[in-house]
Short mmCIF file of C-alpha atoms in Angstrom, two decimals:
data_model
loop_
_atom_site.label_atom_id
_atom_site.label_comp_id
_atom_site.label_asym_id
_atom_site.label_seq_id
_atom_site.Cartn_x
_atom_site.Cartn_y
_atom_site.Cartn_z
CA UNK A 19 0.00 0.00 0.00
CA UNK A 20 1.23 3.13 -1.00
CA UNK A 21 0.97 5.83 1.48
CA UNK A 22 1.00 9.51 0.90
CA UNK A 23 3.90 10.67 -0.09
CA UNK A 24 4.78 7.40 -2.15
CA UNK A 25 1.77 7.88 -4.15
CA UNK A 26 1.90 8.07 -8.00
CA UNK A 27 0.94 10.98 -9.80
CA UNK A 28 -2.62 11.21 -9.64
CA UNK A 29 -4.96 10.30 -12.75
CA UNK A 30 -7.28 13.15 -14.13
CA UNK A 31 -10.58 12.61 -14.40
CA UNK A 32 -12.45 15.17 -16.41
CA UNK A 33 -16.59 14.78 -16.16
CA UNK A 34 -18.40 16.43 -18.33
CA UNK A 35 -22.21 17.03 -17.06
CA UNK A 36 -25.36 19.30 -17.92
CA UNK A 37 -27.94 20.61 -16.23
CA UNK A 38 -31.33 19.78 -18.48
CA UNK A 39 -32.49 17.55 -15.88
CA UNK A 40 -30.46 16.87 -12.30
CA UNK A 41 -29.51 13.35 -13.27
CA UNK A 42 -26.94 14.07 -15.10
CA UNK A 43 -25.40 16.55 -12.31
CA UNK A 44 -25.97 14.58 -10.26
CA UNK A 45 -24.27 11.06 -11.50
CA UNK A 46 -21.15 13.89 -11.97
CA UNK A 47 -21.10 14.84 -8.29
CA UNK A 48 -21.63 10.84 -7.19
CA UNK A 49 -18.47 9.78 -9.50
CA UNK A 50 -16.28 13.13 -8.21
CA UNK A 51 -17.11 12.20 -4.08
CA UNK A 52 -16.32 8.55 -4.87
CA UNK A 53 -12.66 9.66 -5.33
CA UNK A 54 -13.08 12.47 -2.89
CA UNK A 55 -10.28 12.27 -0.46
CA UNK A 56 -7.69 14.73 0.01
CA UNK A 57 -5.01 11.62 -1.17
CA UNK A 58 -6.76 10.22 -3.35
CA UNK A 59 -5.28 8.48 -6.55
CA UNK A 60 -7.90 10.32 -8.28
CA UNK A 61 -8.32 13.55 -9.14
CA UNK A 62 -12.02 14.08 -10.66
CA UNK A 63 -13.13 18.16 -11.70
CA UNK A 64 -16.92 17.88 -12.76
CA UNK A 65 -17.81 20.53 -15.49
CA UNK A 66 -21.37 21.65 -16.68
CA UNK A 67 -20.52 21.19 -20.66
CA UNK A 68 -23.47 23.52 -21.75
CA UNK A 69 -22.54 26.24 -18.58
CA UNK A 70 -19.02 26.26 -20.11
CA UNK A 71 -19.02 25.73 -23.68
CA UNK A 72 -22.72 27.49 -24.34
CA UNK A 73 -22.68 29.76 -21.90
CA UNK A 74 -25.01 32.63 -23.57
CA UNK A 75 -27.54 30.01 -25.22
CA UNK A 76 -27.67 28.03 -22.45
CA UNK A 77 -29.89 29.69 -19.92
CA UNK A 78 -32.34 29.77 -23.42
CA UNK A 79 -31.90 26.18 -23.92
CA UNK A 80 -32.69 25.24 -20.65
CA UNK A 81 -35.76 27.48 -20.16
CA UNK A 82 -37.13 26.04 -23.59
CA UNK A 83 -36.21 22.64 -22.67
CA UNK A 84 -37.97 22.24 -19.53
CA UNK A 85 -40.77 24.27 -20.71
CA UNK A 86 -41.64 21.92 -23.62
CA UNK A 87 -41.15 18.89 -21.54
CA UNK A 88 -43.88 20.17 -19.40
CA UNK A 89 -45.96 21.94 -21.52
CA UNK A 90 -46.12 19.80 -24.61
CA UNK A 91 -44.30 16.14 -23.57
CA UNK A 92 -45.77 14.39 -26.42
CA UNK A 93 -44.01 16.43 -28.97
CA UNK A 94 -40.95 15.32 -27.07
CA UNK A 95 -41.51 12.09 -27.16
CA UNK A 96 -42.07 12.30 -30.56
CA UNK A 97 -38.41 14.01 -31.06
CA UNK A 98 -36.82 11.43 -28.84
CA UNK A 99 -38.49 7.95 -30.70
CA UNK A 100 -37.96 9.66 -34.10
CA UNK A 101 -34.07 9.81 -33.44
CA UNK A 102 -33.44 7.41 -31.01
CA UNK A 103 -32.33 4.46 -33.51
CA UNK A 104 -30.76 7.08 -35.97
CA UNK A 105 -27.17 6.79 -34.95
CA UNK A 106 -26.51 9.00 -38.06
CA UNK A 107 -25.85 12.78 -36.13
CA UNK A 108 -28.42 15.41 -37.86
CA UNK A 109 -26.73 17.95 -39.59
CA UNK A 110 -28.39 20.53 -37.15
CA UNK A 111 -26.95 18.14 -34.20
CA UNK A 112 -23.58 18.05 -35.99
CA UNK A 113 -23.62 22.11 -36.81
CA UNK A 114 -24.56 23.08 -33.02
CA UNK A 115 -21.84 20.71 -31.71
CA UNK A 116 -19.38 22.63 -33.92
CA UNK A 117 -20.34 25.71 -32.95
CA UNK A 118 -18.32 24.49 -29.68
CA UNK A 119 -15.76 22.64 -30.20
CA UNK A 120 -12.94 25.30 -30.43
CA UNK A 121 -13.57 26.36 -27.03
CA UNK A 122 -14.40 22.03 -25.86
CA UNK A 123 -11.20 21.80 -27.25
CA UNK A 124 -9.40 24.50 -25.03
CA UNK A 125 -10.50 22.94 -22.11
CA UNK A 126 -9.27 19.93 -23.01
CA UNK A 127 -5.87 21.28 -23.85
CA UNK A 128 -5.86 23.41 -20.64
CA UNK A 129 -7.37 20.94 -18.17
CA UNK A 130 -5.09 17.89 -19.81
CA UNK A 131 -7.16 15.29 -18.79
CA UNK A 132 -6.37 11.20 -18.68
CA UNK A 133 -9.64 10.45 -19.01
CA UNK A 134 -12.93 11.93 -19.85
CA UNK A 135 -16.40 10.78 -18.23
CA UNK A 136 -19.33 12.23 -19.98
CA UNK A 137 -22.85 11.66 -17.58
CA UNK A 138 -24.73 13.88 -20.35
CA UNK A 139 -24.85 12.66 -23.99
CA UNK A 140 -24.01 16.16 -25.56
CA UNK A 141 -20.61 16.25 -23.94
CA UNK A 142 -19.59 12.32 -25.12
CA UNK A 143 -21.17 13.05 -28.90
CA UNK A 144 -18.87 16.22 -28.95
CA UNK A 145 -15.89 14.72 -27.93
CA UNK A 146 -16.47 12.16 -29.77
CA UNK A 147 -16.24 14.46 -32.64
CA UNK A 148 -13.24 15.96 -32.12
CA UNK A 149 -11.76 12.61 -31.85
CA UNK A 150 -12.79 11.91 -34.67
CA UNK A 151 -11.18 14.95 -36.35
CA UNK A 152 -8.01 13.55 -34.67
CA UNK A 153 -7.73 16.57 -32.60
CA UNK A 154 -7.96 14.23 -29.54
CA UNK A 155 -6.91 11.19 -28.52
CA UNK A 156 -8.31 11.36 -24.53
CA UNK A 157 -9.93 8.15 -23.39
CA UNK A 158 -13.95 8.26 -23.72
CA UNK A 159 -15.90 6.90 -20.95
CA UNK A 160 -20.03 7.43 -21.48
CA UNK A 161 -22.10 6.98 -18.36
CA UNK A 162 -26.06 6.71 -19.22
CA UNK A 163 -28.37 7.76 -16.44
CA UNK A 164 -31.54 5.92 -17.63
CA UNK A 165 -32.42 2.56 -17.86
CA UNK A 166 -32.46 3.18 -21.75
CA UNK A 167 -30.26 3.88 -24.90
CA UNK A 168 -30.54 6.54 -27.25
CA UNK A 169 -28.72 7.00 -30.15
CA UNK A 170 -27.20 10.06 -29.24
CA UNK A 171 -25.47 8.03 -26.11
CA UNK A 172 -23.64 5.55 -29.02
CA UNK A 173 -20.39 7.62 -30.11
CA UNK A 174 -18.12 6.01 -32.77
CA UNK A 175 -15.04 6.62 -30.43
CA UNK A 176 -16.14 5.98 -26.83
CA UNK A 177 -13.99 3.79 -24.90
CA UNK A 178 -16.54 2.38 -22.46
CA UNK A 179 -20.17 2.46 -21.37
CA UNK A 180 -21.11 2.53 -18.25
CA UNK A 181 -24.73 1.11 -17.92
CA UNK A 182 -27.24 0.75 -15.20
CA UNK A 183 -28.93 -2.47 -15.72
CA UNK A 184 -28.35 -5.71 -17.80
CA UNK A 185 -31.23 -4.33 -20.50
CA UNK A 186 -29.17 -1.43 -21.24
CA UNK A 187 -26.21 -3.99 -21.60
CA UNK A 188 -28.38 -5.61 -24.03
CA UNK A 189 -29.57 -2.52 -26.14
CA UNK A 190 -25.60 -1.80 -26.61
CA UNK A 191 -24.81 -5.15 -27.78
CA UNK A 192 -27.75 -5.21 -30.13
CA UNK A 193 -26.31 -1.80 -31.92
CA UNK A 194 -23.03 -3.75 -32.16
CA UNK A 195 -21.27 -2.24 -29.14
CA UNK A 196 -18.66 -4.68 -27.63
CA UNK A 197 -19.32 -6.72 -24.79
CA UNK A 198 -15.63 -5.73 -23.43
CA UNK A 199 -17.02 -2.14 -23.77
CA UNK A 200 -19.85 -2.26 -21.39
CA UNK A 201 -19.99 -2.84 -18.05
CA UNK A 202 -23.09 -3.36 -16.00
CA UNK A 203 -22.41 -1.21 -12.86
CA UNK A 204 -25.60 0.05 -11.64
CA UNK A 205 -26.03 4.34 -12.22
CA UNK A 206 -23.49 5.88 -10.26
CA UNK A 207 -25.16 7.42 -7.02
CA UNK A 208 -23.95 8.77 -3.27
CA UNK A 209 -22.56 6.06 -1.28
CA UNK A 210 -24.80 7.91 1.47
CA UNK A 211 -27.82 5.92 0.02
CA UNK A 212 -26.34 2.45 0.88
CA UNK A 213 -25.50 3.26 4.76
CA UNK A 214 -27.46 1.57 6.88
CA UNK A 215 -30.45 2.98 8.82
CA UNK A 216 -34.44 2.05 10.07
CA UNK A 217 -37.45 4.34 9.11
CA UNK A 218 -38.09 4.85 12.73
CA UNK A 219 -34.84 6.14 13.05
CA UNK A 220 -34.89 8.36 9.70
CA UNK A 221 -37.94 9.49 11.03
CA UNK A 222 -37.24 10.75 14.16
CA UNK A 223 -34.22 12.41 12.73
CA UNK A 224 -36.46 14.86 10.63
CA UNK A 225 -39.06 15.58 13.13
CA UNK A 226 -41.62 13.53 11.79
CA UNK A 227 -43.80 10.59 13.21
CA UNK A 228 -42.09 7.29 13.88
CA UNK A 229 -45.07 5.21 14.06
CA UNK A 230 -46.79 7.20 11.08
CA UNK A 231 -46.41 5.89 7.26
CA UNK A 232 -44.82 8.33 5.24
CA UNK A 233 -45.73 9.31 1.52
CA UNK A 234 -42.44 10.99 -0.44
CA UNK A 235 -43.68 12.88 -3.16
CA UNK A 236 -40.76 13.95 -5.70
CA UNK A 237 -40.83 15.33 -8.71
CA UNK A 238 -37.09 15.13 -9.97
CA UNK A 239 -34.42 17.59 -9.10
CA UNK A 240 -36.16 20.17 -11.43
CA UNK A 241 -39.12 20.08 -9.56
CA UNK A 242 -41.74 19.28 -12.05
CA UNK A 243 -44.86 18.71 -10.34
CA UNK A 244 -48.58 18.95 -11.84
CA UNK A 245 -51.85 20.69 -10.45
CA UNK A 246 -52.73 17.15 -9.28
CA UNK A 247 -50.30 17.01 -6.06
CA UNK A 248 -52.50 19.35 -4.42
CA UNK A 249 -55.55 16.86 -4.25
CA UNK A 250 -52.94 14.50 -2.48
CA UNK A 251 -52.35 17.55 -0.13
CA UNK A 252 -55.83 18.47 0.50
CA UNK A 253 -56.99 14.73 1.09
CA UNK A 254 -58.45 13.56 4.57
CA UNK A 255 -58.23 10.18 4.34
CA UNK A 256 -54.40 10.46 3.05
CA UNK A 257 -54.10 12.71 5.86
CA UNK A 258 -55.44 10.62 7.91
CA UNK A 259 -53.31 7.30 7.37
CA UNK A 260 -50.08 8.99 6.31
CA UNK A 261 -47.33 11.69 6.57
CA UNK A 262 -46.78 13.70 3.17
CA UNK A 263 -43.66 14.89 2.10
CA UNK A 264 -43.09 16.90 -0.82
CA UNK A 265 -40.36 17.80 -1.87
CA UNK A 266 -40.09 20.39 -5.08
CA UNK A 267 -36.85 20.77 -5.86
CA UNK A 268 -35.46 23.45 -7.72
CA UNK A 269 -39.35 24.97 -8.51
CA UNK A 270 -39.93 27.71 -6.11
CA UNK A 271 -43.30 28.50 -7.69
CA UNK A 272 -44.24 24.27 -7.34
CA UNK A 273 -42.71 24.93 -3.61
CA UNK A 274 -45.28 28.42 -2.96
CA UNK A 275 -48.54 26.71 -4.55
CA UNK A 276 -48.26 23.76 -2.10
CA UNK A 277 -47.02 25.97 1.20
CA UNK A 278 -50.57 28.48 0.07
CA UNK A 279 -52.59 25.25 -0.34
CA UNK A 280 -51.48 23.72 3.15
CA UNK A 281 -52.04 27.49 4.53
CA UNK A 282 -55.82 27.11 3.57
CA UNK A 283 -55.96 23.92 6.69
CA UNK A 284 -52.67 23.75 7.94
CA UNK A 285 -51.87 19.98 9.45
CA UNK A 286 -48.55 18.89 10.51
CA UNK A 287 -49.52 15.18 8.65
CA UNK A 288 -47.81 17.19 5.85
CA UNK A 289 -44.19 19.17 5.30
CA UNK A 290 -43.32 20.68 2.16
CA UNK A 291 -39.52 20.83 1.15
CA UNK A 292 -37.08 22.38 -1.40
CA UNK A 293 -33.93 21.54 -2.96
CA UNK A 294 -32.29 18.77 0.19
CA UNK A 295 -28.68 17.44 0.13
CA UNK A 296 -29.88 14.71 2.47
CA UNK A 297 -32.45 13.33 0.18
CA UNK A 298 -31.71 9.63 1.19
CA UNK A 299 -32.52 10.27 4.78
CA UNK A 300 -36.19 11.31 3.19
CA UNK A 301 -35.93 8.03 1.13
CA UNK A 302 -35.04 6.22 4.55
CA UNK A 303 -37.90 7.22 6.02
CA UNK A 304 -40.78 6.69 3.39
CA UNK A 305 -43.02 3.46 3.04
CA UNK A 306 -43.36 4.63 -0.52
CA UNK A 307 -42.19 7.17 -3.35
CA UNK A 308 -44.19 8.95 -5.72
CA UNK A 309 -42.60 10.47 -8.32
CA UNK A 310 -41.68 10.66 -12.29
CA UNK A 311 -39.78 7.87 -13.00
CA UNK A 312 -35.90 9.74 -13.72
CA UNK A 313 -33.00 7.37 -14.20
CA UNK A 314 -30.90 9.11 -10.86
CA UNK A 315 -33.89 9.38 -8.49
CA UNK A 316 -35.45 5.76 -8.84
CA UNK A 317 -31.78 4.31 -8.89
CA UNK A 318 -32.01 6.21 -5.64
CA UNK A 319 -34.94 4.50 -4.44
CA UNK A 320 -34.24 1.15 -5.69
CA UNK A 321 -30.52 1.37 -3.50
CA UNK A 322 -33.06 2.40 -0.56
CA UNK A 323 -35.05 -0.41 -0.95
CA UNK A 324 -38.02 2.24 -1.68
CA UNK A 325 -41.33 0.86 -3.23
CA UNK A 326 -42.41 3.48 -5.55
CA UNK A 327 -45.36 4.72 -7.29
CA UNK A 328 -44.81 6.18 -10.99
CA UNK A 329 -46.46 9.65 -11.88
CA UNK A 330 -46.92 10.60 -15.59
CA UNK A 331 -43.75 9.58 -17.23
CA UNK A 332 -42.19 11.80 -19.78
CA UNK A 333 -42.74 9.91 -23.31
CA UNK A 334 -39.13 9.04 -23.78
CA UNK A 335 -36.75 7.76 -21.76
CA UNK A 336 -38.83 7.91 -18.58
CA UNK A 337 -41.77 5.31 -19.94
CA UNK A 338 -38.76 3.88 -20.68
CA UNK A 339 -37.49 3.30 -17.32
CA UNK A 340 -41.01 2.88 -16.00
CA UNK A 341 -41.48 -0.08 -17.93
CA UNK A 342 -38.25 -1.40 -16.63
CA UNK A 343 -38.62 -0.98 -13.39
CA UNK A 344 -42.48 -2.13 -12.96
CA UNK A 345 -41.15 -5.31 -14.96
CA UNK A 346 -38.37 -5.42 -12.17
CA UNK A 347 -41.16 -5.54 -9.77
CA UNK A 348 -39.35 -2.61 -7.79
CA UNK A 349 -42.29 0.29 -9.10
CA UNK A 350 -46.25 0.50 -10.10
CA UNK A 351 -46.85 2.89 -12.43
CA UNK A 352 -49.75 5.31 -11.61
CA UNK A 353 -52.87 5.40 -13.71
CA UNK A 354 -55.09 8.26 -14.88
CA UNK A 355 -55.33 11.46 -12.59
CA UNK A 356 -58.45 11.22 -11.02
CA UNK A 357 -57.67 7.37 -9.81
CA UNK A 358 -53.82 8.96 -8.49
CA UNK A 359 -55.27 9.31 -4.60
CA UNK A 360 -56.64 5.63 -4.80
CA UNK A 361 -53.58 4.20 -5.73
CA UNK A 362 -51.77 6.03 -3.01
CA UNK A 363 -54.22 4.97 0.01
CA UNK A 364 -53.82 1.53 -1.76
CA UNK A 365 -50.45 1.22 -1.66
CA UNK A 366 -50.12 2.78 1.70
CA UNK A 367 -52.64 -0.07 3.07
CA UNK A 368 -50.82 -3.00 1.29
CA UNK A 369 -47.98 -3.90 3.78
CA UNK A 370 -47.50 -7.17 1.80
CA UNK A 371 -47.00 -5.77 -1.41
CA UNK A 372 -45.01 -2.70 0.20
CA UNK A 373 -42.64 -6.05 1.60
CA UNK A 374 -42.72 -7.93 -1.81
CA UNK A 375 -41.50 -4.68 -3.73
CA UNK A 376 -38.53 -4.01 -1.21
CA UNK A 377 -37.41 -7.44 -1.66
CA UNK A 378 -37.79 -7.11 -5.70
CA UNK A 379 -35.48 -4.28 -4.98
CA UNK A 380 -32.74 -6.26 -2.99
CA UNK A 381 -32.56 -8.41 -6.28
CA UNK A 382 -32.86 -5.60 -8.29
CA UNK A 383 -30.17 -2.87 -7.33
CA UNK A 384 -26.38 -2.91 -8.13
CA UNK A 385 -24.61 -2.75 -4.78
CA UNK A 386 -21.99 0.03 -4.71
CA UNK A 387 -22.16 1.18 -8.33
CA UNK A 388 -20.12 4.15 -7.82
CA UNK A 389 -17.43 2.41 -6.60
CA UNK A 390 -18.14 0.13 -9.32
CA UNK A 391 -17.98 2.39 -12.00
CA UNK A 392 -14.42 3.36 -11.06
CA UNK A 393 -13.43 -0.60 -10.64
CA UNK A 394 -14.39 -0.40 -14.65
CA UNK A 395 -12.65 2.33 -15.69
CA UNK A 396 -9.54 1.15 -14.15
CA UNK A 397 -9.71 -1.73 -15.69
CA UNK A 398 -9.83 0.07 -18.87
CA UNK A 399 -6.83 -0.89 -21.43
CA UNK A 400 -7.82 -0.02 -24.48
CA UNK A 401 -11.48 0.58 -26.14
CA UNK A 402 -12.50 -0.98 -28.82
CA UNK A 403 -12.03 0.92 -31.77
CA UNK A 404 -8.08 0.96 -34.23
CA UNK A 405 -6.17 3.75 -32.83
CA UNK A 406 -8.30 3.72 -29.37
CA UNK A 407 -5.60 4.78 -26.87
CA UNK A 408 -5.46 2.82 -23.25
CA UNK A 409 -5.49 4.88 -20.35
CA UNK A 410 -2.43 5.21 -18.12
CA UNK A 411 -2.27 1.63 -16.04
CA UNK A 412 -3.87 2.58 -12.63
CA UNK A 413 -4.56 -0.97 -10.90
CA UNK A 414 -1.73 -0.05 -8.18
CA UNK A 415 -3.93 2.69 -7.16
CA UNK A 416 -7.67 0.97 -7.18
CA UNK A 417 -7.21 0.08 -3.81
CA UNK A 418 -7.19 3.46 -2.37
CA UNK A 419 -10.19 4.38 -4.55
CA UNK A 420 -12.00 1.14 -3.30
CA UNK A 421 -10.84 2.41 0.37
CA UNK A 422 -12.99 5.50 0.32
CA UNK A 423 -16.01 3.06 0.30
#
């Protein structure tokens, strides 16, 4: 064992994010605190790609993005099937990748990475690109936060996938992606989700009921929560045989309507939450999770052992992951509106199934995956493609990695 001073130099790990959506963030911030320690082997810098290459059109892009997934999310789920086998870049794809590459190239030159980790499939098609052009030779490691492949994930010069479950695996190796270039490791999350911990205890910690079921309502890190959450909020019976928690994420305005609708018969059955850093103490102490099925936040759950209850998918990648996970037996995906509160105080009331979907989730969940994700890349050589360069041997140093865990 090496110790501080007798350390090699360290590798540097350059992840390349984005912010339409948390998952992606958020993936980025799970791989970075996995090598997190002031010795570490590892040095990891996590980098919005749209924040630092786009930086005046992204704050447009965003707004329009989130807008249209909540406003019209049929016509994006029209966008994503339409392109999603197309592994053919559209020249508008190809022409707004361009647009940054001089300056995703100057970051590459200045930051002088070993190895590149892409959680957002923007970043891994541009450098992709430019390795293409031969104006980079870095490594290419592509981690995919949903339980489903796109086309714009698959990059001709990627060195490895990271997936989250075996039918991701399987999607890969049906586009003709090497087996020795995917590994199953589960979608990288906070170690903090796998400590151990009762929902008494989680309970108790944030002021809530011990003996009292709790309801976790989420709506991704974004926020996006319909009209319909308040007729959870204002319902007796729910009130009655549950705690509520809602948390709203980044949406203020989601955040305000609830706080004014709870004003109207204030109860202390419910709380009403932001943006939390300690979201899998929340998880910890739910029975169940409502939310919209995301690739980060029910990877989440499922590493909690959390049933969960899935709200009006996005038609995409999130039906996508619903299906998945219901056929997992870890999730129920919620029917029409009107019959949302019924399912809830169904759920709630079904111990049995509540127990069957926990174990489901035991079977289900890839144990450590952040820690597995490095394991992976360090066992990276050489990807799979002539000319593919192998990143700098680290296996001395996996051990201290695998010691932060």
């Amino acid at each position: 064992m090496y110790t501080k001073n007798q350390l090699p130099a360290p590798v540097r790990a350059l992840i390349l994010a984005g912010d339409l959506g948390d998952g992606h963030r958020q993936a980025a911030r799970a791989l970075a605190q996995g090598c997190g320690r002031p010795d570490s082997p590892v040095q990891a810098e996590v980098i919005d790609y749209m924040q630092e290459i786009y930086a005046l059109l992204h704050p447009v892009i965003r707004y329009c993005f989130l807008k249209g997934v909540e406003k019209a999310p049929s016509l994006y789920g029209y966008f994503y099937r339409k392109s999603r086998m197309n592994e053919e870049m559209s020249l508008f794809s190809k022409s707004f990748l361009k647009l940054g590459m001089s300056k995703l190239l100057g970051l590459l030159r200045d930051r002088k990475p070993d190895v590149v980790i892409c959680t957002f499939p923007l970043a891994s098609a541009a450098v992709s690109l430019l390795k293409a052009q031969g104006l980079a030779s870095v490594p290419l490691v592509t981690v995919i936060t949903d339980y489903a492949d796109h086309a714009l994930w698959v990059q001709p010069h990627t060195d490895l996938y990271l997936v989250g479950s075996e039918h991701v695996a399987q999607a890969l190796y049906r586009r003709g992606i090497s087996s020795s270039c995917v590994s199953v490791t589960g979608i990288p999350i906070r170690k903090s989700f796998f400590e151990p911990g009762d929902r008494e205890t989680f309970r108790r910690q944030l002021g809530l009921d011990p003996l009292k079921p709790v309801v976790l309502v989420m709506g991704g890190g974004c926020g996006l929560m319909g009209k319909d959450m308040r007729a959870l909020l204002r319902s007796e019976a729910l009130r009655l045989r549950a705690q509520l928690v809602f948390v709203c994420g980044s949406n203020a305005a989601a955040k305000q309507s609830l706080e004014e609708e709870l004003a109207l018969k204030p109860t202390p059955s419910v709380r009403i939450v932001g943006f939390v850093e300690d979201i899998h103490r929340w998880m910890g102490a739910a029975d169940m999770l409502l939310t919209k099925p995301g690739g980060l936040t029910t990877s989440e759950a499922v590493a909690m052992k959390l049933p969960m209850l899935l709200y009006k998918p996005i038609p995409g990648q999130e039906e996508e992951n619903a299906a998945v996970l219901e056929g997992a037996g870890v999730a129920i995906r919620a029917s029409k509106e009107r019959k949302l509160l019924d399912q809830v105080l169904e759920l709630i009331d079904s111990p049995g199934l509540l127990a069957t979907m926990r174990q489901q989730a035991e079977r289900f969940r890839c144990e450590q995956p952040t820690q597995r994700a490095w394991d992976a890349m360090f066992r990276l050589q050489a990807g799979p493609y002539e000319g593919s360069p192998a990143w700098p041997a680290v296996a001395s140093v996996r051990e201290s990695v695998r010691e932060a865990w």
